[in-house]
């Protein structure tokens, strides 16, 4: 759990998507790092893994997952974790992350990041789970604040307090998704800046940026558009408050040409560099 | 943790229940806040739509030809029926959907397309081969070192990626004309006849090879671990058939069966 | 029995004659078959299931199952043959 292990991940990277494998290998665009969605490389063999092998030789990577089901009341899935560990052993990511959410109960997976109630019971539970995961993987993980579309009546604390308490109590790091904070603030009616005041800056090692969709009565986290202006504003406030933390552009729906992703990352890079100079 | 477990079960049931307005959604909505413009059930329905979308999108990626044959609307409707009665038991979506062909077989609205289940079987075989373990070609040097006295105990194996698939319809032709890059005529006559196929991967190249009768028989026997002694009695053309199958890459390994003497 | 032995030895001699390393190259040229996805994954729907996972939400309609009355509207209209008539559901 070295504090200097992250030196290779700097600046604004992009999420690696299979559509772009060939182009990234051939053209090697100027992005400082790539984030890999772990579960898309759980195959035993084949093209995707072979591509990743090549790409890994060109860029530092991080692994980002959706399968840990950290908040679930089921037993931890150690088969899943063992596969994750072997993926990490093979590709040597700078770090691994997953979400503060649950995706399964009763052995059945819904494959969507469902929110936890922000209660002491859920807090104790998820902290114990993160402890177990970190012990098994032998390293500290990052947990991400998910976008949510419901809140529970029995909440005993706010979501930003919950995220902070989980990180402090389990001694894990934080992947702060600025877009998710913005979406949740709008959906549940709070000020997104509450997050900035609550997060322990030293634990925030990565930031996510993405585009949401505006529906009739709520914002929906599609990762299908450019980052929206108010999210860029919140991002600016975030790096002023927390520092020029490595930042990632995520895009998952209607995935555009690689240049679009690179241009979004350059925008974040400019913001990060402006901050570094003024600091 | 009991309270949390109960809450999670109620929410999952609300999300996976067939009825968007049913008792499951009602029960779970008691735990959920209403907000400006959205009632408690409406908050849950956002997740119902998201989960349906995740499953149908995944099935569409695994079964792209099936989707193209049916059109997106029909496919999504069929896939959302399937996902409501077929739980996922793995965090890896690539393991989901193996029983889709069997489901389609019993799916009344698709009954007019009798070839559809076999197209879906072909697509599952394709998906499985695509992500199968990497493999090297048959070790011919090693084979040469097997003593002549042990040759009747040789058992050859197909590539780990390989699946054999028989259909009374020309599903490989249906598959072929429904690929994005296909530029020929899209018509297929089912009376072209049956298909016997091996779906497999050679290196990183995916292949569907139609098989002749004797090729099919031999490869089928190999999946049943039938030893050389038996095969040489059964196939009079073995002297050319075996090298022919090896040359194509359909045979990737061998071992010695336990001695029966 | 001797015939079987001869046949077996002939078959293996044929395999050994193929020689090491020659198999993959020869097979590539051997037969057209149906080949795809040789490392190249196109954008769009069919990327061979290599991007099943994402942490973004998917939006769809939440129709009740009972309202499901669609008819196929894809390329299945181009598949013809006598067996379709037997399988076709009755017109209603």
XYZ file of C-alpha atoms in Angstrom, chain A residues 11-12 32 235-236 239 244 265-279:
22
model
C -3.308 14.040 -16.020
C -6.455 13.236 -17.976
C -1.393 9.815 -20.490
C -14.910 19.815 -11.798
C -13.093 23.141 -11.656
C -9.613 20.388 -8.427
C -5.029 18.192 -9.797
C -9.531 14.537 -22.083
C -7.492 17.474 -23.399
C -10.074 19.819 -21.967
C -9.661 18.226 -18.554
C -5.881 18.238 -19.004
C -5.944 21.996 -19.622
C -7.906 22.520 -16.426
C -5.485 20.333 -14.478
C -2.427 22.154 -15.839
C -3.929 25.582 -15.162
C -4.420 24.492 -11.599
C -0.904 23.102 -11.269
C 0.613 26.418 -12.461
C -1.450 28.538 -10.111
C -0.692 26.279 -7.157
